[in-house]
Coordinates of C-alpha atoms in Angstrom, one line a residue:
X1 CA 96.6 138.0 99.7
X2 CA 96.4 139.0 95.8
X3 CA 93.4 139.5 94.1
X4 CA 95.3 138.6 90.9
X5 CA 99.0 137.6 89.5
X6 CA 101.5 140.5 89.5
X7 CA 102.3 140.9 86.3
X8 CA 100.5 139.6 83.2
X9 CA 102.7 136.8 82.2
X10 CA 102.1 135.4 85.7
X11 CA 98.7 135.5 84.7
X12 CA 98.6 134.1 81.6
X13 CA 100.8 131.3 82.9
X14 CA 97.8 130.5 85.1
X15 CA 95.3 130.3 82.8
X16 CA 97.7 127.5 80.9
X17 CA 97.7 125.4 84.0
X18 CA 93.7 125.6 84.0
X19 CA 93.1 124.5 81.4
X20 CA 95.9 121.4 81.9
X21 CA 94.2 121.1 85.2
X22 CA 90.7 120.6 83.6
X23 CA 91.9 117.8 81.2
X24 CA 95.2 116.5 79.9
X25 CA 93.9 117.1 76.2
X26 CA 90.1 117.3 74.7
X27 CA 90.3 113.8 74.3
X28 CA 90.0 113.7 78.0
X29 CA 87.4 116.0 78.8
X30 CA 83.7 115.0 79.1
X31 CA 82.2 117.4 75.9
X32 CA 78.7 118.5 76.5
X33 CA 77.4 117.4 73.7
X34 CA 74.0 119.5 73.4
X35 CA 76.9 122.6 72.4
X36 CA 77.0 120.4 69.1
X37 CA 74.2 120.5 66.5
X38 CA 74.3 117.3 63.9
X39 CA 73.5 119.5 60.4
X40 CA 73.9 116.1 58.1
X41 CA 75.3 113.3 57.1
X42 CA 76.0 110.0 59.1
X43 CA 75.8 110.3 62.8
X44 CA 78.9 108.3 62.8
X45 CA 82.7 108.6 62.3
X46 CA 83.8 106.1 59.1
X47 CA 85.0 102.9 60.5
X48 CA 89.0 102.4 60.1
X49 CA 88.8 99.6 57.7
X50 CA 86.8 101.3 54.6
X51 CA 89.6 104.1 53.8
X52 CA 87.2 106.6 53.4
X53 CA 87.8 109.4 56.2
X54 CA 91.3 109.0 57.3
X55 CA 92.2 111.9 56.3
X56 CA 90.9 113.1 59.5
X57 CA 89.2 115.7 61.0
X58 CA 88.7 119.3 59.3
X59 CA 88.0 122.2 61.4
X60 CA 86.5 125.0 59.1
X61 CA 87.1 128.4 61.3
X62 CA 84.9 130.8 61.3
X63 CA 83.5 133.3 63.9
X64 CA 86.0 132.0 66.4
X65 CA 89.5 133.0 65.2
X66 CA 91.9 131.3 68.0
X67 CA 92.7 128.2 68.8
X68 CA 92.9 127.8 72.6
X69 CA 89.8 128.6 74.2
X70 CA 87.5 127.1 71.4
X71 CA 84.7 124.6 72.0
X72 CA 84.4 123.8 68.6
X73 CA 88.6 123.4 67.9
X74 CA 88.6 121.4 71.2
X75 CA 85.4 119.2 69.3
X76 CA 87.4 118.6 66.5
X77 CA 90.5 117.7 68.2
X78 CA 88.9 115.3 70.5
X79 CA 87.3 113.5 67.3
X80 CA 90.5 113.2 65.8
X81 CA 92.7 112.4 68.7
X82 CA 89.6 109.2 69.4
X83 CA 89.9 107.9 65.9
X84 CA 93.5 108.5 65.9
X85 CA 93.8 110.3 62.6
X86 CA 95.1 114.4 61.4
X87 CA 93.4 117.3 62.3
X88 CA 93.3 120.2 59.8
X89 CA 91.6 123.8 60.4
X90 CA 90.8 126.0 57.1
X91 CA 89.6 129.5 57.1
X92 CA 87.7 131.1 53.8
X93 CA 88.2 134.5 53.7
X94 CA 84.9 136.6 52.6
X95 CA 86.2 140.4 52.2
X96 CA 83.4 141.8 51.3
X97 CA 81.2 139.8 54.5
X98 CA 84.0 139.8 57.2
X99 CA 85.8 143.7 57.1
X100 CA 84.0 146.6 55.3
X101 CA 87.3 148.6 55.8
X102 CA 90.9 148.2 55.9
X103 CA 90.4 148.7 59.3
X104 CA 88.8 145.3 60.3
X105 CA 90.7 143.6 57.4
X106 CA 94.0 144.3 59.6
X107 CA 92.7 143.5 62.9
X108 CA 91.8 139.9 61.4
X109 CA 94.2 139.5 59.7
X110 CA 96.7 140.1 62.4
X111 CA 94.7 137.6 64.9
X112 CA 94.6 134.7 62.1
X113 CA 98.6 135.3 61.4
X114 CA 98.6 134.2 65.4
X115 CA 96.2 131.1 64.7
X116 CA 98.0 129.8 61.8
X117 CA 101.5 130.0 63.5
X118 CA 100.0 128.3 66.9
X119 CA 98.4 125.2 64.3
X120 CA 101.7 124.8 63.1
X121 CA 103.5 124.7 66.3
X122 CA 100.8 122.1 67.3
X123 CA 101.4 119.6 64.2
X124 CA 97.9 121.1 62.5
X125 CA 97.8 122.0 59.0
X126 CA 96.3 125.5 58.7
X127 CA 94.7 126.0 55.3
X128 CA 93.6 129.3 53.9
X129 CA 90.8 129.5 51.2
X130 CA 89.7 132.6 49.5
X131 CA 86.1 132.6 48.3
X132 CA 86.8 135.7 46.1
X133 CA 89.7 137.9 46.1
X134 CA 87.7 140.9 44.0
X135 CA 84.9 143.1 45.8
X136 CA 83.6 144.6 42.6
X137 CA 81.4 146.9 44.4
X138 CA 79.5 149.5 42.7
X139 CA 80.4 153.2 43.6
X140 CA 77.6 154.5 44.8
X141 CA 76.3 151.9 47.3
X142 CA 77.5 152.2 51.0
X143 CA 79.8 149.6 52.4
X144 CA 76.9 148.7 55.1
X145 CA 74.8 147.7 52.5
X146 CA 75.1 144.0 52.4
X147 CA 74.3 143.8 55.6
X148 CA 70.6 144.8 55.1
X149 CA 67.4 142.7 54.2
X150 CA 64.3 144.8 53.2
X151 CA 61.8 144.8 50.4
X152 CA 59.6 147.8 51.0
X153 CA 60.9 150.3 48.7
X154 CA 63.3 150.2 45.7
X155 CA 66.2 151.7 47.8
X156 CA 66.2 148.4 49.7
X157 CA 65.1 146.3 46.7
X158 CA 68.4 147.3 45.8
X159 CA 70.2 146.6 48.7
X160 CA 68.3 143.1 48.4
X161 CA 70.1 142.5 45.2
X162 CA 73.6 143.7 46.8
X163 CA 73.5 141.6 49.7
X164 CA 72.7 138.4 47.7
X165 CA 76.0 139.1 45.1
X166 CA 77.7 139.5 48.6
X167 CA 76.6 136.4 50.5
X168 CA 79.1 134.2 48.3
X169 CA 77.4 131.0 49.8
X170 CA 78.6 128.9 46.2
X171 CA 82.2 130.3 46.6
X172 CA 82.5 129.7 50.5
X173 CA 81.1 126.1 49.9
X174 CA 83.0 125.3 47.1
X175 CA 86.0 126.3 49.0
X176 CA 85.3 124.2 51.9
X177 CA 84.1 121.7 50.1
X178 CA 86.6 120.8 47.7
X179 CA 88.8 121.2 50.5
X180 CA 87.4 118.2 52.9
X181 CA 87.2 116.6 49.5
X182 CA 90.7 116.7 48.5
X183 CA 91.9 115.7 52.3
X184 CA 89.5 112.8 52.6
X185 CA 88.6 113.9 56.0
X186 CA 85.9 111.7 57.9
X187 CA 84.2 114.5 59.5
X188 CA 83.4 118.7 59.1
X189 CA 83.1 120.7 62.1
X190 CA 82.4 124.5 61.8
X191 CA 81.7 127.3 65.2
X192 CA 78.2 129.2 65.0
X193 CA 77.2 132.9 64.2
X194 CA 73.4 133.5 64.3
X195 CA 73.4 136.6 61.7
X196 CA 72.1 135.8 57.8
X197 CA 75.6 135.3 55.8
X198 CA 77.5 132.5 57.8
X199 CA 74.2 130.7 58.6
X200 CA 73.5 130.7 54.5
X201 CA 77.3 130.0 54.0
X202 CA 76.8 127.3 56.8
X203 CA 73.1 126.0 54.8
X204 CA 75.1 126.1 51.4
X205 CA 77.9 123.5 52.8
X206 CA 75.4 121.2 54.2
X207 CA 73.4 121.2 50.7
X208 CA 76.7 120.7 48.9
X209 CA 79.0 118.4 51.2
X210 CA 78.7 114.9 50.2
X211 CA 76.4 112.8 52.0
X212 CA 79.1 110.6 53.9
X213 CA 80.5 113.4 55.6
X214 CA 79.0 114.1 59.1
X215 CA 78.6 117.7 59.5
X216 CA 78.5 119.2 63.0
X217 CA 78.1 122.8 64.3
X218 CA 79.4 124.1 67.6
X219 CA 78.4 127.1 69.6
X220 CA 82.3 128.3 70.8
X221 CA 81.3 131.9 71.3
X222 CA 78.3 131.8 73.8
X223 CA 78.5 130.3 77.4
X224 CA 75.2 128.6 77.0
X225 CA 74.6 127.1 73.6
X226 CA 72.0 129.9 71.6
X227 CA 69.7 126.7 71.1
X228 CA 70.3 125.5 74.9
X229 CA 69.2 128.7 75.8
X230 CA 66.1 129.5 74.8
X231 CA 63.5 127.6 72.4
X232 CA 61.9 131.0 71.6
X233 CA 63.1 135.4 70.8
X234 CA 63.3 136.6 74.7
X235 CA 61.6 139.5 75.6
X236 CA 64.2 141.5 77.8
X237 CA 67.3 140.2 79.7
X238 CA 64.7 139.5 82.8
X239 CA 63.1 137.0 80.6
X240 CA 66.1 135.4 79.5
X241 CA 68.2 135.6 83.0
X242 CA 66.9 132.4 84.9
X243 CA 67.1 130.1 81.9
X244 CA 71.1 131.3 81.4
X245 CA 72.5 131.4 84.6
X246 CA 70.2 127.9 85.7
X247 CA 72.4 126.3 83.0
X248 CA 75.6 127.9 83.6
X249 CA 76.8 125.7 86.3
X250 CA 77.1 122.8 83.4
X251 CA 78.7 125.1 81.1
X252 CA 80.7 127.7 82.6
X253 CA 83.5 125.2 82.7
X254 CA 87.1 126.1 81.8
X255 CA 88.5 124.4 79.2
X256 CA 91.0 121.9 78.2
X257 CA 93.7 122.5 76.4
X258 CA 94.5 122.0 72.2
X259 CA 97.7 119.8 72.5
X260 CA 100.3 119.5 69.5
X261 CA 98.4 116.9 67.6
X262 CA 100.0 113.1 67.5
X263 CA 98.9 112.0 64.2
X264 CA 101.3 114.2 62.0
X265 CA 102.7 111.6 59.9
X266 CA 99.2 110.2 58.4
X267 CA 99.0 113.8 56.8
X268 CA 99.1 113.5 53.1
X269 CA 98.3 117.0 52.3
X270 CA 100.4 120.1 53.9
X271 CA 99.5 123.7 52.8
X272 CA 102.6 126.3 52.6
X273 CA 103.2 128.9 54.9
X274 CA 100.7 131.7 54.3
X275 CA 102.1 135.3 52.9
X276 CA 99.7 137.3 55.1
X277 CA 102.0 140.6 54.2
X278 CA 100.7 139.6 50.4
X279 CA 96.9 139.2 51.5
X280 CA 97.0 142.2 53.3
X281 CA 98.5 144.6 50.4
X282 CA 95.8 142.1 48.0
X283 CA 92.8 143.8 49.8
X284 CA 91.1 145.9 47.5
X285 CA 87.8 147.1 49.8
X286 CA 87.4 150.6 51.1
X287 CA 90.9 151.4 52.2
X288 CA 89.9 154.8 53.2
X289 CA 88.9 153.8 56.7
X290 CA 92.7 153.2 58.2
X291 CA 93.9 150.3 61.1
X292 CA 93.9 151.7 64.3
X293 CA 96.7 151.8 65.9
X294 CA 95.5 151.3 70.2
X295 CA 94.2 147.5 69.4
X296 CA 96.5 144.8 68.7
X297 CA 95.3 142.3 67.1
X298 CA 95.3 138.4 68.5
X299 CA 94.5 136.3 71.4
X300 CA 97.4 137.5 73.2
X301 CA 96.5 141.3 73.2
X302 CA 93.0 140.2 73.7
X303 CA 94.5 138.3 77.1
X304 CA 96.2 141.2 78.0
X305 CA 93.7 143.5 77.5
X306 CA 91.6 141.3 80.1
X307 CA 94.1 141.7 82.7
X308 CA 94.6 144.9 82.6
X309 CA 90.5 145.5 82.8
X310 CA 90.5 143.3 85.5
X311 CA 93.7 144.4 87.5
X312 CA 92.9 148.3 86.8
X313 CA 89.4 149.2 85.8
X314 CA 87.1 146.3 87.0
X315 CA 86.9 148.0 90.5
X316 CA 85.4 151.2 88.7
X317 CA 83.1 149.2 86.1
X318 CA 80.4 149.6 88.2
X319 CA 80.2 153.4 89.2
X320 CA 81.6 154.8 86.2
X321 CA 80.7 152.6 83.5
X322 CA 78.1 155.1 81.8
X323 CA 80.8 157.7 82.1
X324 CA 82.3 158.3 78.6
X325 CA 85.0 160.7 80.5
X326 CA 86.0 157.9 83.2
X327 CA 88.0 154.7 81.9
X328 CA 86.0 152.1 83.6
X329 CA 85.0 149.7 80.6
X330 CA 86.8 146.6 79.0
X331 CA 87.7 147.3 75.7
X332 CA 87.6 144.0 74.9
X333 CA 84.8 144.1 72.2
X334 CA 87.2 143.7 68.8
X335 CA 89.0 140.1 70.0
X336 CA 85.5 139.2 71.0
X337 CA 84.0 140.3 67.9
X338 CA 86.5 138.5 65.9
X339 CA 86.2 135.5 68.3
X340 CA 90.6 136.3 69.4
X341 CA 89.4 135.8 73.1
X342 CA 86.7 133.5 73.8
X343 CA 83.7 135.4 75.9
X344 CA 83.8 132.4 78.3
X345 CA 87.2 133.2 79.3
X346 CA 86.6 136.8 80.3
X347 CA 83.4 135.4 82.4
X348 CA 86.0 132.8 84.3
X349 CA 88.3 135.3 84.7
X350 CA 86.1 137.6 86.6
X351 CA 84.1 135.1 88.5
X352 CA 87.6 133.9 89.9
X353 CA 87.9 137.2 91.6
X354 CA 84.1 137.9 91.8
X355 CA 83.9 138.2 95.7
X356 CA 87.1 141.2 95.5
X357 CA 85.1 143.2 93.5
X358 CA 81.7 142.9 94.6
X359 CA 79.1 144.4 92.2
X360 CA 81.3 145.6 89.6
X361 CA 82.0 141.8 88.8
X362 CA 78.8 141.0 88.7
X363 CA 77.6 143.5 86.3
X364 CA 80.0 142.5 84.0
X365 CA 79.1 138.8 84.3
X366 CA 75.7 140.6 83.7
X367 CA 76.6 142.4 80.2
X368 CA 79.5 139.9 79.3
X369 CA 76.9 137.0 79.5
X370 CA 73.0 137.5 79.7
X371 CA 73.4 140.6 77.7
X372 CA 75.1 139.7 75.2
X373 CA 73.4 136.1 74.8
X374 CA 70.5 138.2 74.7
X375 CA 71.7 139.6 71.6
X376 CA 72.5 136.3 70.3
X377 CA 68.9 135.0 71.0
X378 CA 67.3 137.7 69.5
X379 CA 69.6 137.8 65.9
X380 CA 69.3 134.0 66.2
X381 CA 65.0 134.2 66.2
X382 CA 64.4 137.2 64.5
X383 CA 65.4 137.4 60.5
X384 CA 64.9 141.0 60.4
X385 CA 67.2 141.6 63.1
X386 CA 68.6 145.3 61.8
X387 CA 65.4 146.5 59.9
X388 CA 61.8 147.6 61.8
X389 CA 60.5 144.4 60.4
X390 CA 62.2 142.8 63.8
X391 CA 60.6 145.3 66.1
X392 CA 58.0 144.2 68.5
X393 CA 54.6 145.4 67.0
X394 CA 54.0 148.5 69.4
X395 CA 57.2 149.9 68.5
X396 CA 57.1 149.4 65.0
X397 CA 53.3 151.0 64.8
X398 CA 53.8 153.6 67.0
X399 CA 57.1 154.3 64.9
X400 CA 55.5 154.3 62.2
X401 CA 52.7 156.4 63.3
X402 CA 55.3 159.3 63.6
X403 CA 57.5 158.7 60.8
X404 CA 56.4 161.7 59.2
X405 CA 57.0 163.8 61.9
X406 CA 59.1 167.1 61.4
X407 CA 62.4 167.0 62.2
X408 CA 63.7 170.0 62.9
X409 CA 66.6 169.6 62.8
X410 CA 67.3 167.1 60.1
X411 CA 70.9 166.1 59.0
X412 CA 72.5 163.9 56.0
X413 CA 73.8 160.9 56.5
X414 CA 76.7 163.2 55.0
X415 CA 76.6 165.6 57.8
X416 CA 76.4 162.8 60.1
X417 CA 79.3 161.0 58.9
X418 CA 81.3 163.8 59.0
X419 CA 80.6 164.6 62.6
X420 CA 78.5 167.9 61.1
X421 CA 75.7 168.4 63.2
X422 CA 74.9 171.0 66.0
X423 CA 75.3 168.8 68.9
X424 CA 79.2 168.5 70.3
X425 CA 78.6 165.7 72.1
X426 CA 77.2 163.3 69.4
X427 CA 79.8 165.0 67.0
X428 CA 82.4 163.9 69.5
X429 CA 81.1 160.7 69.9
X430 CA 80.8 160.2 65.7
X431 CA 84.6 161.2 65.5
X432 CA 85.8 158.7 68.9
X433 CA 84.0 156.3 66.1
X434 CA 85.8 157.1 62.8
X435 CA 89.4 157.8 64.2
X436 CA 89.5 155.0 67.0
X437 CA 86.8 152.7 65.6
X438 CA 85.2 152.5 69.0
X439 CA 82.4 154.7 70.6
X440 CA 81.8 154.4 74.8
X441 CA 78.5 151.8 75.1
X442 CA 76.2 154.7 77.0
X443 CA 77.3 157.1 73.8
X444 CA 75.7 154.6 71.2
X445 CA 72.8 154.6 72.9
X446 CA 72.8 158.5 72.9
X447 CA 74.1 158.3 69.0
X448 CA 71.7 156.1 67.4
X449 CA 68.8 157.7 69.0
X450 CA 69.7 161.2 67.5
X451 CA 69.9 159.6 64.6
X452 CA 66.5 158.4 64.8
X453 CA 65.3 161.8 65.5
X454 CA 67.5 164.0 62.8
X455 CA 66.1 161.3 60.2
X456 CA 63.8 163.2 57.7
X457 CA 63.2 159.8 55.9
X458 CA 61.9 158.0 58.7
X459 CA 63.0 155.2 60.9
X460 CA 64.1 152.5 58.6
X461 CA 66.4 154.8 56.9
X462 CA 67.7 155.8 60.7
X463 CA 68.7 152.0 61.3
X464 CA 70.2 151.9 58.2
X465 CA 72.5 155.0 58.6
X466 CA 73.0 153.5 62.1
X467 CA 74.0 150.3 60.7
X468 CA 76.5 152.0 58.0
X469 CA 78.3 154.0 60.1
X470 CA 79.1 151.0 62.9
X471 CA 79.9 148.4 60.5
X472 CA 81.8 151.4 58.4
X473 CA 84.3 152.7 61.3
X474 CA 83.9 150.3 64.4
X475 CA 86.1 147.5 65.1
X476 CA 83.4 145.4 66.3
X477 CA 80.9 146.0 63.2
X478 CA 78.6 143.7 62.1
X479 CA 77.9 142.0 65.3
X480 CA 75.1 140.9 67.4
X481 CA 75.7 143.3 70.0
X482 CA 76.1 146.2 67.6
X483 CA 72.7 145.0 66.0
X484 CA 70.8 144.9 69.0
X485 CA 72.2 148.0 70.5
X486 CA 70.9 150.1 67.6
X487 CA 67.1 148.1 67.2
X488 CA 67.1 148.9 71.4
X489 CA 67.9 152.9 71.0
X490 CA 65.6 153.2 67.9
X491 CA 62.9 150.7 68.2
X492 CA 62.5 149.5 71.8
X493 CA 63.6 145.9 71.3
X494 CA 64.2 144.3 74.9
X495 CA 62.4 147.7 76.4
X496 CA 58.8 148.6 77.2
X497 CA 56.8 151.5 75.7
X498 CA 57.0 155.1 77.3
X499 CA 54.9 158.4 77.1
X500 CA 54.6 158.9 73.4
X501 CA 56.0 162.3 71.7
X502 CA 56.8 162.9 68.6
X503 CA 58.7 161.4 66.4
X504 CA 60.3 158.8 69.2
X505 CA 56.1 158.0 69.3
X506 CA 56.3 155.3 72.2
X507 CA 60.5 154.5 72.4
X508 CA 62.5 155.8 75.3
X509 CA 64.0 159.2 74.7
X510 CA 67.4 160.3 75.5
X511 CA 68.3 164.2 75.3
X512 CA 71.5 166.5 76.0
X513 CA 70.4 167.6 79.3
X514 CA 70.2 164.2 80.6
X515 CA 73.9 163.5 79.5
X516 CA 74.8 166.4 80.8
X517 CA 73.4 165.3 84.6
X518 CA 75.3 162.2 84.2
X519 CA 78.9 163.2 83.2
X520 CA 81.9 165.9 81.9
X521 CA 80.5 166.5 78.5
X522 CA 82.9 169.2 77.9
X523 CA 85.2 166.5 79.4
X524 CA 84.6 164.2 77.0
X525 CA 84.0 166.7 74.0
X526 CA 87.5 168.5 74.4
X527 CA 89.0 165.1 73.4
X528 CA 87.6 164.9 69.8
X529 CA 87.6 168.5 69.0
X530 CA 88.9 168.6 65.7
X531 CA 86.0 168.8 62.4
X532 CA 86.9 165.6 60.0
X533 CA 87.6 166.1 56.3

């Protein structure tokens, strides 16, 4: 018998009748309501007979750019499909917030091109809003720098001062506001991101949206709901695993399917077509750091990507899967990134063939869920989640302790960048990041840590550099998982203390020899030879 459909189409075919199979339409299917959090106004949808509100239902996109697949669509839909009124999605574009480069710029733009032309073949106004079209960046500040919050020295005093002109919290809630204003809609629903900006974009529309409008926010990229799944910052994924997986058998659910929406002809306000050639050629952020040209952008390529993991490398995820010279991983981390495939999905998918593939399935249930909710959890509890502030307080001291330490040697951030240093393998690794805008997940764990220890300024400047050059080049930049994976290699977050040496003081070490016991390094090295301009 077959593990999986013959060809993709097949495939995708059968995750269509899923979802039919679950429910006819959202309206249908019995929502879980702790995924939903009530941030203000009434409790209650406005009643029919006081005009106010039938204008519908307004979906304001955010983290989760597709439309099947999505708790917080399917929320919105099933509100509007009960009270029998339109259903409208916006998205507010935030350059300088959502792509650093060019390069993630395309890649979103390509995916939302694909949700705006599914909402129209559903009967759902898609609505684009632009918070600012300038990013009037000065020249010598790094692209990563909004990302940062610090206040111990005037380097990051500075970057303080960048990251709040670059939060655009009036101009994202005047957008969305003035927008559910204008439609009369009875009801807001945006998806959740735990990181600073869309939870102060997501604070500024509650302060701002008038009273009358209920307000709701739904977790669509985790399995478990971030505030389901724990109350309190986990320590490790140990800590975490039993209170994920004891919930997932009432939310690993499929889903029901978006359905062309019935109330069409109440709409009294239809955008035009967008001219997403025109935003595209608009952009005016670093456009040094080109699209890549092995990821296609959207939830289809996402799909397919999925299949072809599962149908060709899911058998060697577990054996090879911290070998950077053996195919054996995903790929899927820019649609989930971008929220084009839905997490959840990927996590069905597998556990549908789970028994075929024996361990390798369930160490990518492992990483694809508890990991990675991990991640949430700990960006969602921690403010300082990509400075030392947010390191436990052995790592931080002992860190600290040796942050004076010699390094010898000790590179730039320029000779980083670059690819400059005297070590081929983290070279190679820095130019897999800056001409495919990926790096292999046991590699970052190698890279950051060299960092750390090249770093003549210490470790906060090493998690910064860190920070820069993911956000700068990868596809999946400024992301919980990308977060977390640099605070674990450079200050021990969901890890325990070992032997202390210098400079590392009390953080697990990594070294060349140890790579070099565990895979090809030439193998891997040969295929990003080349020095970078």
């Amino acid at each position: 018998m077959a593990v999986l459909a013959e060809t993709v189409h097949e495939w995708l075919d059968g995750i269509h009748n899923k979802r039919l199979s679950t429910a006819s339409s959202a309206e249908n299917f019995k929502f879980h309501k702790s995924r939903i959090r009530h941030l203000s106004g009434p409790g209650t949808f406005p009643e029919k007979d006081d005009g106010f509100g039938q204008g519908g239902v307004l979906y304001w996109m955010s983290r989760d750019q597709r439309v099947q697949d999505n708790w917080a669509f399917i929320y919105a839909q099933r509100l509007a499909m009960k009270f029998e009124v339109p259903l409208h999605v916006c998205f507010c574009l935030v350059p300088a917030y959502q792509a650093d480069t060019l390069r993630q710029f395309a890649f979103m733009i390509g995916g939302l091109t694909e949700v705006e032309q599914e909402c129209r073949s559903l009967n759902i106004p898609f609505h684009l809003l632009i918070a600012s079209n300038e990013i009037d960046r000065p020249e010598d500040i790094s692209s990563g720098c909004k990302h940062r919050w610090s206040d111990e020295n005037a380097l990051f005093n500075q970057t303080d001062r960048i990251e709040k002109n670059f939060l655009y919290e009036t101009y994202v809630a005047k957008s969305v506001v003035d927008l559910a204003k204008l439609l009369n809609v009875g009801c807001l629903v945006t998806d959740f991101c735990p990181l600073r900006a869309p939870r102060s974009w997501v604070k500024k529309v509650t302060d701002e949206l008038p009273d009358n409008i209920p307000f709701c926010e739904v977790d669509a990229h985790n399995i478990v709901p971030v505030w389901c799944g724990s109350e309190k910052r986990e320590y490790s994924a140990r800590t975490i695993r039993s209170k994920l997986f004891q919930q997932s058998p009432k939310f690993l659910t499929d889903f029901p399917p978006i359905i062309k929406h019935t109330c069409s002809d109440k709409i009294t306000v239809l955008p035009p077509p967008v001219n997403w050639e025109s935003i595209l050629s608009d952009y005016v952020g670093d456009k040094s750091v080109k699209p890549v040209d092995w990821a296609v952008p959207g939830t289809q390529a996402g799909l397919e990507v999925l299949y072809e993991f599962i149908s060709k490398r899911l058998k060697k995820f577990d054996p090879h899967r911290n070998d950077p010279a053996h195919p054996a991983l995903s790929g899927l981390s820019p649609w989930l990134h971008f929220g084009q495939i839905a997490p959840q999905r990927a996590v069905l998918e597998v556990v549908a063939v789970q028994k075929h593939f024996g361990r390798s399935a369930d160490i990518f249930i492992e990483e694809c869920f508890n990991r990675r909710e991990l991640a949430e959890n700990f960006c969602f509890h921690t403010p300082f989640y990509d400075s030392i502030k947010g390191a436990y307080d052995w790592a931080r001291e002992s860190l600290m302790t040796h942050s004076t330490d010699k390094r010898d040697p000790a590179y730039s951030k320029t000779q980083m960048e670059t690819a400059q240093t005297g070590d081929d393998l983290w070279n190679a690794a820095q130019r897999q990041l800056v001409l495919k805008g990926k790096m292999h997940w046991f590699l970052r764990q190698y890279w950051a840590k060299k960092i750390l220890e090249w770093c003549a300024e210490g470790p906060e400047s090493a998690i910064q550099i860190a920070i820069y050059l993911n956000d700068r080049y990868s596809l999946d930049g400024t992301d919980p998982n990308g977060y977390v994976g640099i605070m674990w290699a450079i200050c021990g977050v969901h890890d325990q203390g070992w032997p202390e040496r210098p400079i590392f003081g009390k953080i697990r070490y990594m070294n060349y020899k140890g790579c070099l016991r565990k895979f090809s390094v030439s193998t891997f090295v040969s295929r990003y030879p080349e020095k970078l301009d």
